[in-house]
CSV table of C-alpha atoms in Angstrom, one decimal:
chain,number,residue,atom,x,y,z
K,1,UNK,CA,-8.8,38.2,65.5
K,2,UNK,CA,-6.9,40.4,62.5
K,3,UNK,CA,-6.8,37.8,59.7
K,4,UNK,CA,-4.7,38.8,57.1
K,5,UNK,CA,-2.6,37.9,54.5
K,6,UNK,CA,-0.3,39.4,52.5
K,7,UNK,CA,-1.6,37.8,49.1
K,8,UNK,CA,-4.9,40.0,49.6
K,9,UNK,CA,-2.6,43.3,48.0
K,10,UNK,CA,-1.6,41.0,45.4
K,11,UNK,CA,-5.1,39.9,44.6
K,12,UNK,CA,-6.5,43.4,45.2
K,13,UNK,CA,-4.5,44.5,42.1
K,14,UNK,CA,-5.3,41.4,40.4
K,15,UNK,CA,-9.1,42.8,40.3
K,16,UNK,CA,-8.2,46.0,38.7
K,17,UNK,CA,-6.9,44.3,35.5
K,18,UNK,CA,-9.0,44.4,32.7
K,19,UNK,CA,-8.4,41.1,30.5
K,20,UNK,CA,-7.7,39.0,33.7
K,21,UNK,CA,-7.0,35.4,33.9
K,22,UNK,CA,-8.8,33.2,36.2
K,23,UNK,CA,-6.6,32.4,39.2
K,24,UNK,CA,-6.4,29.0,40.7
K,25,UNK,CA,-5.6,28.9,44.3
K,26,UNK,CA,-2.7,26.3,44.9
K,27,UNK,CA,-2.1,24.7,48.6
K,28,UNK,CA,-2.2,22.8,50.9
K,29,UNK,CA,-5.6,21.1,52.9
K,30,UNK,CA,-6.5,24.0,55.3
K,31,UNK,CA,-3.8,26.8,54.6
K,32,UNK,CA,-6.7,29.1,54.3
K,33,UNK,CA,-7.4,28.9,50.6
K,34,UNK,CA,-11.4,29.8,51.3
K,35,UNK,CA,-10.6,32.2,53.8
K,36,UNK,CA,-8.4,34.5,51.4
K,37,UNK,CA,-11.2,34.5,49.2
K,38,UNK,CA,-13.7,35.7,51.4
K,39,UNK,CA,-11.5,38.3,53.1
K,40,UNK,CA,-11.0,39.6,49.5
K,41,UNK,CA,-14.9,39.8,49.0
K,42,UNK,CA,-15.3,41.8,51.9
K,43,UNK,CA,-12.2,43.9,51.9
K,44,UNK,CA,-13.3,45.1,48.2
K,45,UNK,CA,-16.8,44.8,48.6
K,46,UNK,CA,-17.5,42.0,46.0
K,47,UNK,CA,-20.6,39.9,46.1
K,48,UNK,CA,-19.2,36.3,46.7
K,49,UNK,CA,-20.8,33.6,44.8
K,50,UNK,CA,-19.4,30.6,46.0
K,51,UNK,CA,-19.7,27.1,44.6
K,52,UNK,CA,-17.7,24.0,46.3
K,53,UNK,CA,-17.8,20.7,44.2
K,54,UNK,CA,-17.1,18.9,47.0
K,55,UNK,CA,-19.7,19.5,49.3
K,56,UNK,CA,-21.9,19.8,46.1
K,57,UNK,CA,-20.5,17.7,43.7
K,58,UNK,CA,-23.9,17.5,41.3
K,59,UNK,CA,-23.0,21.5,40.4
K,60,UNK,CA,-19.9,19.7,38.5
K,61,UNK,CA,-22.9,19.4,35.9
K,62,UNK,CA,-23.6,23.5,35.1
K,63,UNK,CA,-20.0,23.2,33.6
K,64,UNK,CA,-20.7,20.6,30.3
K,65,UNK,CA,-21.5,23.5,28.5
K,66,UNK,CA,-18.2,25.1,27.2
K,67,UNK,CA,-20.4,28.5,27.2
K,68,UNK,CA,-19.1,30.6,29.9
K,69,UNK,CA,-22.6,32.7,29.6
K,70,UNK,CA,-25.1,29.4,30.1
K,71,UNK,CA,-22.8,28.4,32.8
K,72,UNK,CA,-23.3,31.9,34.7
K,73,UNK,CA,-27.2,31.8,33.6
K,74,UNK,CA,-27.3,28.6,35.7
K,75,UNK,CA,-25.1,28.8,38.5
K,76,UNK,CA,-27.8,32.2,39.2
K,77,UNK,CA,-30.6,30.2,38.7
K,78,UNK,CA,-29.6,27.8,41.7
K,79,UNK,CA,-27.9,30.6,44.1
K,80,UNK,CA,-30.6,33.2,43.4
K,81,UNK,CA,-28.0,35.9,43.0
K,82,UNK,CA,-27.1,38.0,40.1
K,83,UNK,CA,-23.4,37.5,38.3
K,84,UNK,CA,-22.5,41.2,37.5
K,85,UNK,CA,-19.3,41.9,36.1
K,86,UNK,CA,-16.8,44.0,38.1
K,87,UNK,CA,-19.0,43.6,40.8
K,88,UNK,CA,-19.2,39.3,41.3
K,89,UNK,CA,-16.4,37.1,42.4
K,90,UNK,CA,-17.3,34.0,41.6
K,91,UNK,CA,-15.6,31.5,43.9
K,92,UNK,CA,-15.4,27.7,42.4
K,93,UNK,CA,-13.6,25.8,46.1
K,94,UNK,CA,-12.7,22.3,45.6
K,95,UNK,CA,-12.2,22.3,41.9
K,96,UNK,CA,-10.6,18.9,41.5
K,97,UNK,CA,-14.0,18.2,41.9
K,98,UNK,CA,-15.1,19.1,38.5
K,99,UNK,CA,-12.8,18.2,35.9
K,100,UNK,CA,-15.8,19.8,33.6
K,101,UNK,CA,-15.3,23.2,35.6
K,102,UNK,CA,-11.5,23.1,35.5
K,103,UNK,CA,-11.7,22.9,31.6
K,104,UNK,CA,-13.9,25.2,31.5
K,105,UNK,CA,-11.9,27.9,33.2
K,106,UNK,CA,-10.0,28.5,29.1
K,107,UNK,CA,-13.5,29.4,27.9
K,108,UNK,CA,-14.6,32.2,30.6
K,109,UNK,CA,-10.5,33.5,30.2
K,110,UNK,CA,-11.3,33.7,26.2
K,111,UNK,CA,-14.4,34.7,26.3
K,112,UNK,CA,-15.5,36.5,29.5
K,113,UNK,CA,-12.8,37.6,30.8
K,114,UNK,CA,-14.6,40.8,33.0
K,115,UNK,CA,-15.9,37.9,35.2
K,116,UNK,CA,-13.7,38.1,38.0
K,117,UNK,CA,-13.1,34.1,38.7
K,118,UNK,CA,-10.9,32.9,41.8
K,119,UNK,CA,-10.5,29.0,42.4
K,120,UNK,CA,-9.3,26.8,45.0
K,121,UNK,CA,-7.9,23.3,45.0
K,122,UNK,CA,-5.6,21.3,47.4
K,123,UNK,CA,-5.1,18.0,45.1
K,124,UNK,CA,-5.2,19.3,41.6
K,125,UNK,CA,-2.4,16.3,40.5
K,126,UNK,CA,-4.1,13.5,41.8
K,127,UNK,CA,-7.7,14.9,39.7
K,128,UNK,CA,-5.6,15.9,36.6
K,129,UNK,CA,-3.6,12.5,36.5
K,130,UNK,CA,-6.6,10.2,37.0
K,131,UNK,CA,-8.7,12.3,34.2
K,132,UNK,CA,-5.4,12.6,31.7
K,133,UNK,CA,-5.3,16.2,31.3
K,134,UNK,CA,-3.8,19.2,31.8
K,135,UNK,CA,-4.8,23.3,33.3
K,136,UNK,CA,-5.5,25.2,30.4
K,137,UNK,CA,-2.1,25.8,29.8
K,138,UNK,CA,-1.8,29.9,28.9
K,139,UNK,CA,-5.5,30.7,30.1
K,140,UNK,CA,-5.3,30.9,34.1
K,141,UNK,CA,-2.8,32.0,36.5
K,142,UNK,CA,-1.8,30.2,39.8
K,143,UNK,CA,-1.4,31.5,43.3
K,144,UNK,CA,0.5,29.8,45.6
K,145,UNK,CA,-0.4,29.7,49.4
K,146,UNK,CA,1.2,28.1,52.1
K,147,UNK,CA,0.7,28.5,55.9
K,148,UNK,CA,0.4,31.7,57.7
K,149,UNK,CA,3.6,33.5,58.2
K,150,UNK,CA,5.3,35.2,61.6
K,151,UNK,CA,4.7,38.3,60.7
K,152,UNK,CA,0.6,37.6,60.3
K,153,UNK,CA,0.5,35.4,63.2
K,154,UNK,CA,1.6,39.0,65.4
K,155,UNK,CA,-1.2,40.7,63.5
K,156,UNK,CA,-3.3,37.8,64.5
K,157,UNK,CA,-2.4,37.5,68.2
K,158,UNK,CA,-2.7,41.8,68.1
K,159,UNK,CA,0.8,42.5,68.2
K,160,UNK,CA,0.5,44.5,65.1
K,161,UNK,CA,3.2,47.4,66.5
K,162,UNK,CA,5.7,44.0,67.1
K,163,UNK,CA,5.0,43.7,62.9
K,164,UNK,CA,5.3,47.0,62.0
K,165,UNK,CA,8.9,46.9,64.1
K,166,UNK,CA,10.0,44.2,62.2
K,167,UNK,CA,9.0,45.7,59.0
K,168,UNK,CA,10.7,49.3,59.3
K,169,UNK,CA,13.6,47.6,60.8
K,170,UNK,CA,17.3,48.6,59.5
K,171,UNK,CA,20.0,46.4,59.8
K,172,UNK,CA,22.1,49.0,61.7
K,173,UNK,CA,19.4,49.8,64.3
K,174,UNK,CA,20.0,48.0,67.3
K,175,UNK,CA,17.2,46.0,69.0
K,176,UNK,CA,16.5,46.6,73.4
K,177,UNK,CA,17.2,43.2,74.6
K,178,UNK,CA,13.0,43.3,76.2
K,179,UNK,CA,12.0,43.7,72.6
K,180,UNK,CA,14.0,41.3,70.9
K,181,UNK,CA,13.8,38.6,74.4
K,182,UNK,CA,9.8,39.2,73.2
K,183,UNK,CA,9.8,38.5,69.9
K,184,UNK,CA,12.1,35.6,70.8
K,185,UNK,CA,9.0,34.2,73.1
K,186,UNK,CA,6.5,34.7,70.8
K,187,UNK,CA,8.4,33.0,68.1
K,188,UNK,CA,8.5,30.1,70.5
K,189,UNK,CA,4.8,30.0,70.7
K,190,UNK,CA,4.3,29.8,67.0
K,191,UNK,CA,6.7,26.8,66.9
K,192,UNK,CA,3.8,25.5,68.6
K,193,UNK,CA,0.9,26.7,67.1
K,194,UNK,CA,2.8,27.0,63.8
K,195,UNK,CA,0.7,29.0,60.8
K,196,UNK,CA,-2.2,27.0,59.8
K,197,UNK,CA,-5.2,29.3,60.2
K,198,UNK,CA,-7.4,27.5,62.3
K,199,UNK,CA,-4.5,26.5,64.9
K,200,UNK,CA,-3.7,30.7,65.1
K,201,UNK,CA,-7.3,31.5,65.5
K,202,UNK,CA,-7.7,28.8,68.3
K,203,UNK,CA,-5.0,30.1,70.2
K,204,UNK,CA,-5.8,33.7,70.0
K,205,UNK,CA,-9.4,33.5,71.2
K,206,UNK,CA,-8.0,31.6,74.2
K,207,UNK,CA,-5.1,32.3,74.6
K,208,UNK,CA,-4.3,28.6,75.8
K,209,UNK,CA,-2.8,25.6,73.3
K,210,UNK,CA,-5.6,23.0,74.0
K,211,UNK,CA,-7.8,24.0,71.3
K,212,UNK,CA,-5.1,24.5,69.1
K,213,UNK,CA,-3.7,21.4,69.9
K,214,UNK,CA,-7.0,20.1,69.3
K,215,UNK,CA,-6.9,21.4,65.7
K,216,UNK,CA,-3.6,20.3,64.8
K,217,UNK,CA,-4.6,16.9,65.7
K,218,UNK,CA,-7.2,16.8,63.3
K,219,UNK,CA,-5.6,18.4,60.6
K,220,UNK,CA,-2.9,15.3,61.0
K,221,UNK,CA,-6.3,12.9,61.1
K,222,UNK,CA,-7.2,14.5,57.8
K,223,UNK,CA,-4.0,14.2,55.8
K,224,UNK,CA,-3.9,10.6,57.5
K,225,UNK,CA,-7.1,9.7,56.0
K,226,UNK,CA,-6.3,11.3,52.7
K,227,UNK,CA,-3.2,9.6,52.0
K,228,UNK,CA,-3.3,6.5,54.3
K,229,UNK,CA,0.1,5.5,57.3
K,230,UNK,CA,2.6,5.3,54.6
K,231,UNK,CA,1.7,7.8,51.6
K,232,UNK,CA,5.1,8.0,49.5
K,233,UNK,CA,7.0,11.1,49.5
K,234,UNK,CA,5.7,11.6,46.1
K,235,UNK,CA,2.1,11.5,47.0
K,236,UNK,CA,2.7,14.0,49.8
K,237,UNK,CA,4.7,16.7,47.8
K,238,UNK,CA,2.1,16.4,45.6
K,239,UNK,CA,-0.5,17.5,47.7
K,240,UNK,CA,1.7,19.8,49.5
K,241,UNK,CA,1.7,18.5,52.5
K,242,UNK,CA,5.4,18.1,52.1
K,243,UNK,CA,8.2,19.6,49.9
K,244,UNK,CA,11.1,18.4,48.5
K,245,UNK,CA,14.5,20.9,49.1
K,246,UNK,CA,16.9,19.5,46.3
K,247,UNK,CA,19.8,20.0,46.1
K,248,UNK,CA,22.0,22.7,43.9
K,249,UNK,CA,25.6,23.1,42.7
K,250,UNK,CA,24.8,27.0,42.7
K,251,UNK,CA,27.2,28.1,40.1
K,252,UNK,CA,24.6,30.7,38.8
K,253,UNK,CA,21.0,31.3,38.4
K,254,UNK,CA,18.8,29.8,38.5
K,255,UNK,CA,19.9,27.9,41.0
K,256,UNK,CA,17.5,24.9,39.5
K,257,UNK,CA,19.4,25.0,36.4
K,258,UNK,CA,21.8,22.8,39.0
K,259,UNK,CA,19.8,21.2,40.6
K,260,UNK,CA,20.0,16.8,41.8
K,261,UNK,CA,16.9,15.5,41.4
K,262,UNK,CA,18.5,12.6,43.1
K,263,UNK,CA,19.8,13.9,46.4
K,264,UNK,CA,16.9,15.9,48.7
K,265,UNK,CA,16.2,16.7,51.8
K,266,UNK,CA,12.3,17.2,53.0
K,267,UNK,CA,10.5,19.9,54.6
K,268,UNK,CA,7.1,19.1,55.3
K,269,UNK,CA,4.1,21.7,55.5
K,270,UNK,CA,4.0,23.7,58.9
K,271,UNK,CA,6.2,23.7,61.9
K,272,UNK,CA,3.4,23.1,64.3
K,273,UNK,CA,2.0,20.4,62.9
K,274,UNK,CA,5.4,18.9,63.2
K,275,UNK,CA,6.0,20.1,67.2
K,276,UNK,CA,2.6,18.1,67.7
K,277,UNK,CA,3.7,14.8,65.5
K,278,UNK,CA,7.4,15.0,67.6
K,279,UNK,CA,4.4,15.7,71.1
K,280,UNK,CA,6.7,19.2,72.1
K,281,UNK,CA,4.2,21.6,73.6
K,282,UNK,CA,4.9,25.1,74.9
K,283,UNK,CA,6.3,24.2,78.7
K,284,UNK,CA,8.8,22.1,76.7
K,285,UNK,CA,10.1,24.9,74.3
K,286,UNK,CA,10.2,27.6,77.6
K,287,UNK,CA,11.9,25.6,79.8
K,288,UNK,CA,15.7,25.7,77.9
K,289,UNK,CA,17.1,29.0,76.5
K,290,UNK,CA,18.2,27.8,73.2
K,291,UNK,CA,16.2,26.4,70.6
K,292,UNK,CA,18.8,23.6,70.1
K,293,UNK,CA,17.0,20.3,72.3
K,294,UNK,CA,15.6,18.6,69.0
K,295,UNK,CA,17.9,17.0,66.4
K,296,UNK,CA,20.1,19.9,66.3
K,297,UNK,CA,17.6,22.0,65.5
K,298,UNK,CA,15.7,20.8,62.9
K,299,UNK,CA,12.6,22.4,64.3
K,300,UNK,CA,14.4,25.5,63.9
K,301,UNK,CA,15.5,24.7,60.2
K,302,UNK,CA,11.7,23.6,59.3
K,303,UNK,CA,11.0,27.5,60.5
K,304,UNK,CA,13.3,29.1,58.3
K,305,UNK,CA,12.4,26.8,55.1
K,306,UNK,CA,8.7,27.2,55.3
K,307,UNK,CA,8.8,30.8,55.4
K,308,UNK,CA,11.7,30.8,52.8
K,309,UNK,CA,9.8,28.7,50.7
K,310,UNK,CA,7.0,31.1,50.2
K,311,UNK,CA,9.3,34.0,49.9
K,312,UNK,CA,8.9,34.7,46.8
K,313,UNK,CA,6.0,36.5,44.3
K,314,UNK,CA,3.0,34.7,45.0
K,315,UNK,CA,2.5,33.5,41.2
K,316,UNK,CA,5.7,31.8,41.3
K,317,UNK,CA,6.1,28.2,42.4
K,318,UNK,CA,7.5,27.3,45.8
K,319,UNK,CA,11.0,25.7,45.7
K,320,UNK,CA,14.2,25.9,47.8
K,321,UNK,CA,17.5,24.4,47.3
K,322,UNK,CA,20.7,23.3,50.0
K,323,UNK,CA,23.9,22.8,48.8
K,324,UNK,CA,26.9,20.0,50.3
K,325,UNK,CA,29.8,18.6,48.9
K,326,UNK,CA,31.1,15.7,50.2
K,327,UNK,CA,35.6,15.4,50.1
K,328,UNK,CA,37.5,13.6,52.1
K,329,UNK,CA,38.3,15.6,55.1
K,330,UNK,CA,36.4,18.6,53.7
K,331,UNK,CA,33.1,17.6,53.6
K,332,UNK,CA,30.4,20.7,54.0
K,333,UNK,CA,26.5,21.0,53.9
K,334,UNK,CA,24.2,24.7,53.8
K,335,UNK,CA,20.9,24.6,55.2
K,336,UNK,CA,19.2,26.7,52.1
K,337,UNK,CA,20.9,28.4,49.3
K,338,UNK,CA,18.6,30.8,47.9
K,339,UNK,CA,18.8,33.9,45.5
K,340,UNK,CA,17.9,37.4,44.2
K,341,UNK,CA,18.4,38.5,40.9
K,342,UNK,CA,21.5,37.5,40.1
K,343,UNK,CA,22.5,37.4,43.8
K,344,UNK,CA,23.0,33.6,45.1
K,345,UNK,CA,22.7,33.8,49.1
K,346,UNK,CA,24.2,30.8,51.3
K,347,UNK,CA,21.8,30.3,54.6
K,348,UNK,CA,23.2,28.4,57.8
K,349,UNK,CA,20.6,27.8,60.7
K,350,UNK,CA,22.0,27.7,64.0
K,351,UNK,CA,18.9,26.4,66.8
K,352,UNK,CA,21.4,28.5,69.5
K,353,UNK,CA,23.6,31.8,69.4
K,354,UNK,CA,26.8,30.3,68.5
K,355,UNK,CA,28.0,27.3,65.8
K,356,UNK,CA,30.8,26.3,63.6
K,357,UNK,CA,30.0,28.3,60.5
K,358,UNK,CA,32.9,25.9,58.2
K,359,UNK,CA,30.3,25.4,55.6
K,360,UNK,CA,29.3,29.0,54.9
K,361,UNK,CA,33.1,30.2,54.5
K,362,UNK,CA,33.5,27.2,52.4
K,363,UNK,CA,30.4,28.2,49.9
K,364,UNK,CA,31.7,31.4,49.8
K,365,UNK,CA,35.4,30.5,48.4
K,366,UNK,CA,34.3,27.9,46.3
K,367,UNK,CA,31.3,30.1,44.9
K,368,UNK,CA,33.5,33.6,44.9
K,369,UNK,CA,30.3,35.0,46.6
K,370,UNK,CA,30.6,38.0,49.1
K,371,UNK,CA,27.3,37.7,51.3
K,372,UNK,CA,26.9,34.8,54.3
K,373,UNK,CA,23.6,34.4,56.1
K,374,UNK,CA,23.1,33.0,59.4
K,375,UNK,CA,19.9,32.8,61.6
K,376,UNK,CA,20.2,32.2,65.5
K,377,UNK,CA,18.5,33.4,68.4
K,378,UNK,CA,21.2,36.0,69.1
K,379,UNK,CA,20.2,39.7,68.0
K,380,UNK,CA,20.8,41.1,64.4
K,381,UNK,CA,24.5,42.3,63.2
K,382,UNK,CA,26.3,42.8,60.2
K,383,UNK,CA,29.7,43.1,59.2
K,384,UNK,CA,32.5,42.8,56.7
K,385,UNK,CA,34.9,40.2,57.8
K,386,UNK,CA,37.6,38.0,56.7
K,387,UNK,CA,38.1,34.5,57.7
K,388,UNK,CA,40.8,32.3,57.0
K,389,UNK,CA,40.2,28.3,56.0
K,390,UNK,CA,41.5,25.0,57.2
K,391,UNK,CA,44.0,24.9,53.7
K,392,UNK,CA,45.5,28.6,54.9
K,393,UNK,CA,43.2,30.6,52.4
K,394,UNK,CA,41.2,33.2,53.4
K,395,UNK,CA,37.7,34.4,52.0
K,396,UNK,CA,36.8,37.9,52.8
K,397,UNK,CA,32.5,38.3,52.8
K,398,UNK,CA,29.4,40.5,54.3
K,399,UNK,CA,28.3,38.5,57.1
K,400,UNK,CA,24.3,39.1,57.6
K,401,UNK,CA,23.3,37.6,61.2
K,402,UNK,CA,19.7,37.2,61.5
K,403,UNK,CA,17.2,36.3,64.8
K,404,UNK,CA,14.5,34.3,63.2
K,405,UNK,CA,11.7,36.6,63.8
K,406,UNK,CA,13.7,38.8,61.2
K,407,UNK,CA,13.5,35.9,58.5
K,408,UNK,CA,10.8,37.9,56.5
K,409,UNK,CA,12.7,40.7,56.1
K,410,UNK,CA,15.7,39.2,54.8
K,411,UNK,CA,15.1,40.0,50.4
K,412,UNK,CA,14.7,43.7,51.8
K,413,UNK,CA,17.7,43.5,54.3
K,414,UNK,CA,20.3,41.4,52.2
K,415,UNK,CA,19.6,43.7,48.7
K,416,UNK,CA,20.5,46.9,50.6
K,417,UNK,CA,24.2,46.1,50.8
């Protein structure tokens, strides 16, 4: 199986820099935190010294000492292996389990900062509020990971001339109904197997969804026994198991300048994990044309947010907005609003081919913007258009259609207007 991940060419650069900042590894239980690591060992040909504080939770004691030079002496006394600069990654997995080893991440930034230190966590909250403090604020950088996207899961199942299609594709080309019925089927099968690493590399060795299926189900156990039957939504955004899409007025950027911290919708982690809580499998997704047989389509809106919500640079932190307005007789709710630049984008999900779009135009009045976005299972199109409104106005906008195996492309396919 081709495991990659398109944070490795972010962290292979990261390397290169010569007054680096540790990076902590942000996610989710079993997005492949660990895994990004060592496939960055090996693709650069680092030695990997790794250290995980949960499985080894007496190493928490190497990191009393606040110097970063006793703390590499000893951490090569126990592995056997020498730390060289430029040529080490040291790898520090689990590191909520040492709130010693998280403070000490300031003093190898300050004063060892050739050491090339990567770190992973999955519930860095819970650890910092229990121990009342803070990441050295200023002296590491974050990297958020979230599941596996579309466009690895081809490379993973060795459709890697599918990926390259998708990502040389212009908006103008147009797509051989075989090709794009495909890519429509495949997406299908990653509504089941949905992005989680282990789930992707059980179904590509097989080629079958019973192993997967098997994996999913413990990955569910896990965050069961983590947070117990009724975490609070809280608890679970926290660990990032689940997200919180707020919503926005979207008068300008940034769009969270707006934003309700009282009215949300939630998006939880991975879209398979959710086909195996709601017990779809693959026969049931196959069997009807249209993606449109599960609450409208919500299975179909979890796709889209997920991969929108990792959209953007991989230091920045995950967040996605929807916009609605409630009038009498002209009420009106967007799936995602999201933006670029200075460009605010209105996103309608539609599970099927066709579906009222009164939302979008409305957005687009209110908002004087001139770009509407809808995903569909229909094949891509684009065109300036003018559509007139219940009140007798008109709005006149660039009408982006989608298919959601394109939804990866859409920063480089919406900017080249």
């Amino acid at each position: 199986m081709n495991m990659y991940r398109h944070q490795l060419s972010y962290l292979t650069e990261w390397l290169k820099v010569k007054h680096r900042k540790p990076i902590v590894i942000r996610g989710a239980r079993q997005v492949g935190k660990s895994t990004l690591v060592r496939l960055l060992s090996e693709q650069c040909g680092f030695d990997l010294i790794e250290l995980n504080f949960e499985r080894n939770p007496e190493l928490a004691s190497f990191f009393k000492s606040h110097d970063p030079h006793k703390i590499t002496q000893l951490i090569s006394l126990q592995t056997g292996k020498t730390i060289q600069p430029g040529h080490t990654l040291l790898f520090l997995d689990e590191i909520q389990g040492s709130a010693e080893a998280i403070v000490a991440l300031r003093y190898f930034y300050e004063e060892f900062p050739e050491l090339h230190i990567l770190c992973a966590g999955s519930l860095l909250e819970f650890t910092l509020s229990q121990a009342g403090f803070s990441m050295p604020v200023g002296r590491i950088e974050y990297l958020h990971l979230g599941p596996m996207t579309f466009a690895e899961f081809l490379l993973a199942v060795g459709e890697k001339a599918l990926a390259d299609f998708i990502a040389h594709y212009q908006i103008f080309e147009e797509i051989p109904k075989p090709i794009h019925e495909k890519l429509m089927d495949i997406v299908k099968i990653y509504f089941v197997t949905g992005g989680m690493p282990e789930s992707i590399k059980a179904y590509a060795e097989d080629n079958t969804f019973k192993t997967s299926e098997k994996v999913k189900q413990s990955i569910l156990s896990t965050y069961r026994d983590d947070f117990g039957k009724y975490a609070s939504i809280t608890q679970l955004c926290l660990a990032r198991v689940a997200w919180k899409v707020h919503h926005t007025s979207a008068n300008g950027v940034p769009l969270g300048a707006e934003q309700n911290d009282r009215f949300f919708k939630v998006l939880f982690l991975d879209i398979g994990l959710v086909s195996t809580s709601l017990g779809l499998n693959y026969l049931n997704l196959m069997e009807v044309d249209e993606l449109n047989f599960v609450n409208n389509g919500s299975l179909t809106e979890q796709f889209i947010g997920q991969h929108l919500l990792y959209a953007q640079m991989p230091y920045e932190e995950p967040n996605l907005y929807y916009w609605a307005r409630e009038k009498k007789s002209s009420s009106a709710e967007l799936d995602y609003v999201i933006s670029y630049g200075q460009q605010i984008i209105p996103i309608e999900v539609k599970a099927g081919k066709t579906g009222q779009m009164k939302s979008l135009h409305l957005f687009l009045k209110e908002k004087q913007r001139h770009l509407g976005v809808r995903f569909n299972s229909a094949p891509p199109s684009q065109m300036d258009t003018t559509t007139k409104l219940p009140d007798g106005s008109s709005v006149d906008f660039r009408f982006l259609s989608l298919p959601l195996y394109l939804v990866g492309q859409l920063s480089r396919l919406s900017t080249k207007q």
